[in-house]
PDB file of C-alpha atoms in Angstrom:
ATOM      1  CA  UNK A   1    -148.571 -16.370-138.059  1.00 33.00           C
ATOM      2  CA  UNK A   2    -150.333 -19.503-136.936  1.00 36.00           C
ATOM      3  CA  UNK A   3    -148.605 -23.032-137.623  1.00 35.00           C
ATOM      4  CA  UNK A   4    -150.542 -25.033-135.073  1.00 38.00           C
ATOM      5  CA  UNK A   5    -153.185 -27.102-136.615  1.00 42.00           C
ATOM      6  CA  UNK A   6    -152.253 -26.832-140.299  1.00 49.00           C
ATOM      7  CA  UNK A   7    -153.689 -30.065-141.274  1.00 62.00           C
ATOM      8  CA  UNK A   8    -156.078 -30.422-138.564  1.00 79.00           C
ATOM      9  CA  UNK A   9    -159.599 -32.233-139.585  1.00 89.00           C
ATOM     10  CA  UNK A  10    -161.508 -29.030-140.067  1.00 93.00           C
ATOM     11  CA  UNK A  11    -165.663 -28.761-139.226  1.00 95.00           C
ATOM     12  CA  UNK A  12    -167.151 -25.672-141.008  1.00 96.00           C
ATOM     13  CA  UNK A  13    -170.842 -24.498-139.591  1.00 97.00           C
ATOM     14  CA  UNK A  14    -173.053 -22.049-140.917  1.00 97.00           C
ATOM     15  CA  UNK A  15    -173.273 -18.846-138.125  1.00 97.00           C
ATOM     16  CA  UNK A  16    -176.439 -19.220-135.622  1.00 97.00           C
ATOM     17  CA  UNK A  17    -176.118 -23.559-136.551  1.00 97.00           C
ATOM     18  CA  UNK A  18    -175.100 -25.731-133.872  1.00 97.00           C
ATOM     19  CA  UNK A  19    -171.892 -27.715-134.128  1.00 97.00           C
ATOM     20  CA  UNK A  20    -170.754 -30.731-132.331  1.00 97.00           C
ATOM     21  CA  UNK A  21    -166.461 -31.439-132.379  1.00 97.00           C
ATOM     22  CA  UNK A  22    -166.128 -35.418-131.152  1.00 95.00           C
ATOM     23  CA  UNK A  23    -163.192 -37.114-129.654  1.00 94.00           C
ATOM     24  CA  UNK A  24    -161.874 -40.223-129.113  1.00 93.00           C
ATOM     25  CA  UNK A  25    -159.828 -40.805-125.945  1.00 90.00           C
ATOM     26  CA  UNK A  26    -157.209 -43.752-125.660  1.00 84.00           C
ATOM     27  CA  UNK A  27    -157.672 -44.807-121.802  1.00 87.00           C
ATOM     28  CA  UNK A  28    -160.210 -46.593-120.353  1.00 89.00           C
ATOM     29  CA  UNK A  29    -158.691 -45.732-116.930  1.00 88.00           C
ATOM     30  CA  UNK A  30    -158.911 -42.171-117.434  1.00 90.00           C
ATOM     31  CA  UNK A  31    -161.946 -40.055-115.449  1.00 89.00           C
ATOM     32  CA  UNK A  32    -161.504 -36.457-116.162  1.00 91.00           C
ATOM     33  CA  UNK A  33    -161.970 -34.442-119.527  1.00 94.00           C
ATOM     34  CA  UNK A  34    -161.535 -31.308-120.223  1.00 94.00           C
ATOM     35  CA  UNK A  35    -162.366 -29.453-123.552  1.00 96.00           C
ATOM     36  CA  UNK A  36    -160.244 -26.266-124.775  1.00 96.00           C
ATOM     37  CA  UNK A  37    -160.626 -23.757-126.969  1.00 96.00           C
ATOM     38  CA  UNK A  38    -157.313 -22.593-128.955  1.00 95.00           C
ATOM     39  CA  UNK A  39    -157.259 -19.368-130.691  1.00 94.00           C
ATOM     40  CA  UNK A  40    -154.879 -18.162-133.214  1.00 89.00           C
ATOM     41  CA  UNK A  41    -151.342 -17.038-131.632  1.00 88.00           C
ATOM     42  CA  UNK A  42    -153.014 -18.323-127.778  1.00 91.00           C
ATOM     43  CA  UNK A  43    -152.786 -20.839-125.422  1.00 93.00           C
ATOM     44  CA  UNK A  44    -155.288 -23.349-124.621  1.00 94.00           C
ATOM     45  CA  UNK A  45    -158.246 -21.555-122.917  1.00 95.00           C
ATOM     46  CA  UNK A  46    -160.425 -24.133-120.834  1.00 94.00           C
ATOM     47  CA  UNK A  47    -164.279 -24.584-121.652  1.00 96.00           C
ATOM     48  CA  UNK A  48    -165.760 -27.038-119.962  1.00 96.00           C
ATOM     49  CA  UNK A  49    -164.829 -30.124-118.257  1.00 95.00           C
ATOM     50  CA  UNK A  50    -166.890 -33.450-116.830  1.00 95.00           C
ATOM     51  CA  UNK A  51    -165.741 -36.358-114.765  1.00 93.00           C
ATOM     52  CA  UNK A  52    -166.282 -40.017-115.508  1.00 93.00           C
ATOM     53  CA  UNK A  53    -169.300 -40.284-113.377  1.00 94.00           C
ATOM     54  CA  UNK A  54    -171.267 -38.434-115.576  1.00 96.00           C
ATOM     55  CA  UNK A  55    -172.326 -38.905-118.848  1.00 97.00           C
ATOM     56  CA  UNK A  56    -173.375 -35.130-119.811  1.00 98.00           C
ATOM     57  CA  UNK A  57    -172.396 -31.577-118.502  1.00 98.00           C
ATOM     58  CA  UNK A  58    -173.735 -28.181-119.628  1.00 97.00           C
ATOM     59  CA  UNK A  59    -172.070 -24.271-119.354  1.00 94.00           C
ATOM     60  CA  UNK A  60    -173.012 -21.629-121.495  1.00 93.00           C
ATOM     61  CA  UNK A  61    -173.633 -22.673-125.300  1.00 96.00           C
ATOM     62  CA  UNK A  62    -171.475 -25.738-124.615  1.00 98.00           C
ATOM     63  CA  UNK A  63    -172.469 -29.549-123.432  1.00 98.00           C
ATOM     64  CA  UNK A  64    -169.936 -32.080-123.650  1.00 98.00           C
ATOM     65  CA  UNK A  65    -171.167 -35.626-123.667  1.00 97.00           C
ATOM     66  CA  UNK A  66    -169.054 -38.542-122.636  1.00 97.00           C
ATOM     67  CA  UNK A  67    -169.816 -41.856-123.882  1.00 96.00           C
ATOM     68  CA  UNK A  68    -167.170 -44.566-121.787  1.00 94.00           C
ATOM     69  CA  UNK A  69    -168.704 -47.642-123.545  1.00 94.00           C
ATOM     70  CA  UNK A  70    -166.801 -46.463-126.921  1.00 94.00           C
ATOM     71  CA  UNK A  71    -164.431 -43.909-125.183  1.00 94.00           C
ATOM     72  CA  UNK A  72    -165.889 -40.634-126.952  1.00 94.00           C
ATOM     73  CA  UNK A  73    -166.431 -37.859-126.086  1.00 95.00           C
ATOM     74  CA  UNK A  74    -168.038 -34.748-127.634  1.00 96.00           C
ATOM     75  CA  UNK A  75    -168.616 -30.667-127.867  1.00 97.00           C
ATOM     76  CA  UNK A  76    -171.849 -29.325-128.735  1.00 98.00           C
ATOM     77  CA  UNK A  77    -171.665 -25.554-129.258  1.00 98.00           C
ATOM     78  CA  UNK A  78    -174.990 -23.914-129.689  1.00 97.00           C
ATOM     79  CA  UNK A  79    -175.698 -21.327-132.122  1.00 97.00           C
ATOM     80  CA  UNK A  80    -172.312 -20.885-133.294  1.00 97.00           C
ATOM     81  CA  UNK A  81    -170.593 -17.559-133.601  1.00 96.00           C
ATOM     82  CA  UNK A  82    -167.691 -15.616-135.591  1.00 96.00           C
ATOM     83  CA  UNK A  83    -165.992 -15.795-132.162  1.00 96.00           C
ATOM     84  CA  UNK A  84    -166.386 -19.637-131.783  1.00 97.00           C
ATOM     85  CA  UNK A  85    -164.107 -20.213-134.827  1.00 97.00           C
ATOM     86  CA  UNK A  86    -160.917 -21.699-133.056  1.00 96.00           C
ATOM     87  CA  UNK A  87    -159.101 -24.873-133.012  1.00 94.00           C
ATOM     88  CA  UNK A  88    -160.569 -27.361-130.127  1.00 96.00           C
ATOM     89  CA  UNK A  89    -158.791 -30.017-128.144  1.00 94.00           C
ATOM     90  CA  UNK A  90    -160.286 -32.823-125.770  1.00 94.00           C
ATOM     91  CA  UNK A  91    -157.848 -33.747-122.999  1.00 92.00           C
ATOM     92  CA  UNK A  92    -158.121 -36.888-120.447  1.00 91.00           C
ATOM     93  CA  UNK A  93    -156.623 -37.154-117.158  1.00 87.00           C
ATOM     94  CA  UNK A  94    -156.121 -40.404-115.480  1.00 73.00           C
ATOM     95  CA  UNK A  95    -156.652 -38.868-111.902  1.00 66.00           C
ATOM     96  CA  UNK A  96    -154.425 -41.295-110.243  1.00 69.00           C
ATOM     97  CA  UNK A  97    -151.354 -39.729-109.767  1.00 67.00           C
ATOM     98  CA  UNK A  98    -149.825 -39.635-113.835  1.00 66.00           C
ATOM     99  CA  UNK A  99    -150.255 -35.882-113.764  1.00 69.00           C
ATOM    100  CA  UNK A 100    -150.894 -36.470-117.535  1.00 73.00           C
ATOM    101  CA  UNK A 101    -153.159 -34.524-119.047  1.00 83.00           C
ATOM    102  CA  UNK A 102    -153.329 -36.352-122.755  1.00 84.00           C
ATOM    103  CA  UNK A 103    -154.180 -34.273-125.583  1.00 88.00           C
ATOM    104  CA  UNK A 104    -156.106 -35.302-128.837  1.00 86.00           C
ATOM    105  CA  UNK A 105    -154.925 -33.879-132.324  1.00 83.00           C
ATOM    106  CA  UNK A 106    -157.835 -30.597-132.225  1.00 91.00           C
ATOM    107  CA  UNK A 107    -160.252 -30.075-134.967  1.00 94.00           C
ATOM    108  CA  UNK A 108    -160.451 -26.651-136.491  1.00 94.00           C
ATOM    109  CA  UNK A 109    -164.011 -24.877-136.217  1.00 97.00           C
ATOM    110  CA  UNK A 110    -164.832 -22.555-139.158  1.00 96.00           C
ATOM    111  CA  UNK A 111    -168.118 -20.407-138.789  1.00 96.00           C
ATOM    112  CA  UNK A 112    -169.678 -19.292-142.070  1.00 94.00           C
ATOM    113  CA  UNK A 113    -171.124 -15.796-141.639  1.00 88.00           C
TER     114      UNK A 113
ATOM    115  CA  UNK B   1    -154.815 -11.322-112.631  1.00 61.00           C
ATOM    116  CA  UNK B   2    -152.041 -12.203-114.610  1.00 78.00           C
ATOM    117  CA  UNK B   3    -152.626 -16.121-114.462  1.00 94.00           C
ATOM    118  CA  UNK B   4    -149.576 -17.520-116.311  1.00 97.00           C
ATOM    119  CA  UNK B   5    -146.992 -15.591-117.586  1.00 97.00           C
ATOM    120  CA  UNK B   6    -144.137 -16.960-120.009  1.00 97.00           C
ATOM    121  CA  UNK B   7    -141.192 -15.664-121.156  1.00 97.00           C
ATOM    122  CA  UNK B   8    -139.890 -14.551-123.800  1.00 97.00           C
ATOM    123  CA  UNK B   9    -142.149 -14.954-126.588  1.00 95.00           C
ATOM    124  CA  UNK B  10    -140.548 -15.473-129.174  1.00 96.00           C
ATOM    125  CA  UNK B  11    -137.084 -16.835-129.546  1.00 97.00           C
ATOM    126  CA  UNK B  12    -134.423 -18.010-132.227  1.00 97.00           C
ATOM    127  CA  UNK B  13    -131.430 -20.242-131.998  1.00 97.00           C
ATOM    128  CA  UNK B  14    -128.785 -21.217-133.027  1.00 98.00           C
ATOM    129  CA  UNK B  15    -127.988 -25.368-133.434  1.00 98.00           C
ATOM    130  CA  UNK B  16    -125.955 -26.233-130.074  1.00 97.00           C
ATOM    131  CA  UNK B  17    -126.820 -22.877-127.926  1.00 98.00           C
ATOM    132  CA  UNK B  18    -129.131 -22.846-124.423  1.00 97.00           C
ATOM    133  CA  UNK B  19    -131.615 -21.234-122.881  1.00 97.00           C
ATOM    134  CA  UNK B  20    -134.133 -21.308-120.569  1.00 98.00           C
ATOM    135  CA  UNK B  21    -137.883 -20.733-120.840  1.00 98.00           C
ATOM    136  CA  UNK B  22    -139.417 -18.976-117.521  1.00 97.00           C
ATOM    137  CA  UNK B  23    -143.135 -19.795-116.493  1.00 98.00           C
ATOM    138  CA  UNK B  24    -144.627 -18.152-113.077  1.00 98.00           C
ATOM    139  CA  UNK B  25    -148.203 -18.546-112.148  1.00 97.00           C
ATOM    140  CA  UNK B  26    -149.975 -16.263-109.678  1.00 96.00           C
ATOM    141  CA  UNK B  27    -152.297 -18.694-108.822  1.00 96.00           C
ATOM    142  CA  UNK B  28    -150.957 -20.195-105.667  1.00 95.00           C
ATOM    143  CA  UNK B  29    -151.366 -23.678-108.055  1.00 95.00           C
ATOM    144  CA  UNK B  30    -149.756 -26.828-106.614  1.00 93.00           C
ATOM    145  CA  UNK B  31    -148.750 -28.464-109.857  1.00 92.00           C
ATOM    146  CA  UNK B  32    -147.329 -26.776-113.622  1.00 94.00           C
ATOM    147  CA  UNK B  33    -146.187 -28.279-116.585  1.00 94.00           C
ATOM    148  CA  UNK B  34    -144.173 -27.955-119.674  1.00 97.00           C
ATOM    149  CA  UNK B  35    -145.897 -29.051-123.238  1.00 96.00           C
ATOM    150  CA  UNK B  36    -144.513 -28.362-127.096  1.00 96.00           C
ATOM    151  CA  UNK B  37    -146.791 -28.197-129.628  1.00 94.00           C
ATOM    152  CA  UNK B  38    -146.219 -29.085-133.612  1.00 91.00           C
ATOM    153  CA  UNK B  39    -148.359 -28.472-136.303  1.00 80.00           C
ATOM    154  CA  UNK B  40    -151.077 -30.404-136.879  1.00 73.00           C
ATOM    155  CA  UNK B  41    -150.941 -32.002-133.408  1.00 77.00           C
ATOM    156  CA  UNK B  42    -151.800 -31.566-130.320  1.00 82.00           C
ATOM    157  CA  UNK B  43    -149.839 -30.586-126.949  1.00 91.00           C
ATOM    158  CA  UNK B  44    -147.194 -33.359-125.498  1.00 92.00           C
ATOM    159  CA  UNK B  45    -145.977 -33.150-122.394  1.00 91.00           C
ATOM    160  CA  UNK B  46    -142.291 -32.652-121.728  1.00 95.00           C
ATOM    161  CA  UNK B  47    -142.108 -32.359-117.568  1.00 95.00           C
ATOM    162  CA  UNK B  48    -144.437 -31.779-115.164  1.00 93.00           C
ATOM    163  CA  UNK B  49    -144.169 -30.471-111.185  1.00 93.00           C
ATOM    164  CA  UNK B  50    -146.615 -32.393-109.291  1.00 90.00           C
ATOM    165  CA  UNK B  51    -145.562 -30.118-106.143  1.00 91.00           C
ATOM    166  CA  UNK B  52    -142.776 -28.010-105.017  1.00 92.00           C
ATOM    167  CA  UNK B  53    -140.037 -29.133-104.558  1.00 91.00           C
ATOM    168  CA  UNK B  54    -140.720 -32.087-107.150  1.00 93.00           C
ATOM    169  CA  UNK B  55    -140.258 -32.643-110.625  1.00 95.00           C
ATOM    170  CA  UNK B  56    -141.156 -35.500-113.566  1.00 92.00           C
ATOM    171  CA  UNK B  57    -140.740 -37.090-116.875  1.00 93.00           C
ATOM    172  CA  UNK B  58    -143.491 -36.885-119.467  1.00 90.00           C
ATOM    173  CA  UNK B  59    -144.038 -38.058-122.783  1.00 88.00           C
ATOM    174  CA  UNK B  60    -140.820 -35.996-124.563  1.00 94.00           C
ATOM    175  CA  UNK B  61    -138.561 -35.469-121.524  1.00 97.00           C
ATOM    176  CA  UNK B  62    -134.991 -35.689-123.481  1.00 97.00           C
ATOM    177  CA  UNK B  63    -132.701 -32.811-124.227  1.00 97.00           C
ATOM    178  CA  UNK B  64    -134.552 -30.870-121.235  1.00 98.00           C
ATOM    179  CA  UNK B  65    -134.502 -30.050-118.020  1.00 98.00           C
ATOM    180  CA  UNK B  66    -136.378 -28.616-115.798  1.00 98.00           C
ATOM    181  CA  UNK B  67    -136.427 -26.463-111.915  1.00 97.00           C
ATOM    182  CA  UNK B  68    -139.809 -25.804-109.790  1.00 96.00           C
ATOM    183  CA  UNK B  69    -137.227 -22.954-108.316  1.00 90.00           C
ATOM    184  CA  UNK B  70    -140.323 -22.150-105.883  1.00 96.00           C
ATOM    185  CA  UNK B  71    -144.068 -22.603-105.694  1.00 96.00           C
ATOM    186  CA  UNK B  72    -144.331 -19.713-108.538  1.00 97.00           C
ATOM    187  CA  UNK B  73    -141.831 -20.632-110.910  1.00 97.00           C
ATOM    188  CA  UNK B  74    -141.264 -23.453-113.295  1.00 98.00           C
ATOM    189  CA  UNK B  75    -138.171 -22.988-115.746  1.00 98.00           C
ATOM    190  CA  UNK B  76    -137.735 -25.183-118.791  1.00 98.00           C
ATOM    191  CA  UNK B  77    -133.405 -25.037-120.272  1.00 98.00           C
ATOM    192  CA  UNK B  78    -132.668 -26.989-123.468  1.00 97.00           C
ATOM    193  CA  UNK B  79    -128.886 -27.329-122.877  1.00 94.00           C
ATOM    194  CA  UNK B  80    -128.313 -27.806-126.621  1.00 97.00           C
ATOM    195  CA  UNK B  81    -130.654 -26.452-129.005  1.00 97.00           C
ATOM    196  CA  UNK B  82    -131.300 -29.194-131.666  1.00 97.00           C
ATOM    197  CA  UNK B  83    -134.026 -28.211-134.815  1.00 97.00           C
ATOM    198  CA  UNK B  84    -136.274 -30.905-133.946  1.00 96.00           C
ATOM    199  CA  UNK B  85    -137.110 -28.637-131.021  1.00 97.00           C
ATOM    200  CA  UNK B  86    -138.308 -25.913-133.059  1.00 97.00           C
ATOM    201  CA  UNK B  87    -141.996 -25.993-131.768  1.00 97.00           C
ATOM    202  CA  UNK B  88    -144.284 -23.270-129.524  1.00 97.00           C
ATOM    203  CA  UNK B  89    -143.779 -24.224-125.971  1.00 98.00           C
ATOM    204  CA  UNK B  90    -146.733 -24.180-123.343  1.00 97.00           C
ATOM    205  CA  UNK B  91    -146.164 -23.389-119.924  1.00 97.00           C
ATOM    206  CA  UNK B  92    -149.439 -24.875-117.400  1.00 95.00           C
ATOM    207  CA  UNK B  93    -150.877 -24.878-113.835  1.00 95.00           C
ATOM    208  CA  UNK B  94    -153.427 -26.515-111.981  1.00 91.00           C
ATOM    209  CA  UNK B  95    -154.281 -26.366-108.639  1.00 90.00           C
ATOM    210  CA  UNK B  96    -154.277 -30.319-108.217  1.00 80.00           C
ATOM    211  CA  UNK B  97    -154.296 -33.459-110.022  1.00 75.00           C
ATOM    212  CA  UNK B  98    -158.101 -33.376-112.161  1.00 76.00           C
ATOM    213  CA  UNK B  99    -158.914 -30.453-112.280  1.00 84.00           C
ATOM    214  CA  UNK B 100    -158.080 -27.839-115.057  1.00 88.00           C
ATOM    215  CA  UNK B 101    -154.748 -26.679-116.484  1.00 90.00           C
ATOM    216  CA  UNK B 102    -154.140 -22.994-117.583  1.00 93.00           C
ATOM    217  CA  UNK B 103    -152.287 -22.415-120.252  1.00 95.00           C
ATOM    218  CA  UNK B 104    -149.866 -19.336-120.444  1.00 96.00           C
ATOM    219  CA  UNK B 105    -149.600 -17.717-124.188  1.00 95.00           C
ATOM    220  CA  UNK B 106    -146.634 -19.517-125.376  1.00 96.00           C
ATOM    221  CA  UNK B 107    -143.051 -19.205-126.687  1.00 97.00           C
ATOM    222  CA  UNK B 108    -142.555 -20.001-130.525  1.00 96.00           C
ATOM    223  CA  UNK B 109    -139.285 -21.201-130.397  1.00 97.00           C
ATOM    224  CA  UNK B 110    -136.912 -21.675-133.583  1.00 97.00           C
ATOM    225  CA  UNK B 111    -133.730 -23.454-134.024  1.00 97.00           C
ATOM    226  CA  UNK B 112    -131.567 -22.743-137.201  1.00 97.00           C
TER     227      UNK B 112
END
């Protein structure tokens, strides 16, 4: 059974809404983000990533937006499914030879059918 | 494509016994890690390999160890189990520094 994420912050969207998951990262110094998706029983499964000379990045349903002034980042998911119900973690790299890839505490996704 | 493969998946031990985690990657990636994960947190990092043939402290190094035995393979031995390492351990690879780890499935360890 799953024990990760058992008192996670938990974001519950209505199927076909859009959701948005936000972060907040700890290091100024760091310039690469990555957002994964964690499904019951899995490992970490990457979804989209964006460096910090960017501000926005789009994929498929997903944009993350990054936001260095107050160190956030965030998910937007587009017209949320069944399948997008997961627990979701923002990680930061400080590309400078730390190796570290920092992970944030996840918030659990719920989609309402 | 296997991608990362870890082994075993699911283990129990006993206070004071060892073992080893195995982690191989068929990704001809430069760099893997080793991360536990608690509930209601997120992944920490225990040791990473930047490169064969090197190996590093992270965030939760003690009572582990670690061997990059080749560009492949990452092992992870707690000498002496201890409860407080009851946790699911991740095994990762990335092809360089910034860009993307991949995760392998896990192994839910439990110490008694």
């Amino acid at each position: 059974g799953e024990s990760v994420g058992l008192h996670l912050p938990t974001l519950s969207v209505q199927e076909g809404d859009n959701s948005i998951i936000n972060c907040a990262y700890s290091n100024s110094a760091s310039d690469y983000f990555i957002w994964y998706k964690q499904e019951s029983g899995k490992g970490p499964q990457f979804i989209i990533d964006i460096r910090s000379n960017m501000d926005k990045r789009q994929g498929q349903r997903v944009t993350v937006l990054l936001n260095k002034t107050v160190k956030h980042l965030s998910l937007q998911i587009a017209a949320t499914q069944p399948g997008d119900s997961a627990v979701y973690f923002c990680a930061e790299n400080m590309s400078s030879g730390t190796y570290k890839y920092i992970f944030g505490t996840g918030t659990r996704l719920k989609v309402l059918a | 494509n296997a991608g990362v493969t870890q082994t075993p998946k699911f283990q129990v031990l006993k206070t004071g016994q060892s073992m080893t985690l195995q982690c191989a990657q068929d990704m001809n990636h430069n760099s893997m890690y080793w991360y536990r994960q608690d509930p209601g947190m997120g992944l920490r990092l225990i040791y990473y390999s930047a490169s064969e043939g090197t190996t590093d402290k992270g965030e939760v190094p003690n009572g582990y160890n670690v061997s990059r035995l080749n560009k492949r393979e990452f092992s992870l031995r707690l000498e002496s189990a201890a409860p407080s390492q009851t946790s699911v351990y991740f095994c990762a690879s990335s092809a360089q520094e910034g860009t993307e780890a991949f995760f392998g499935q896990g192994t839910r360890l439990t110490v008694v």
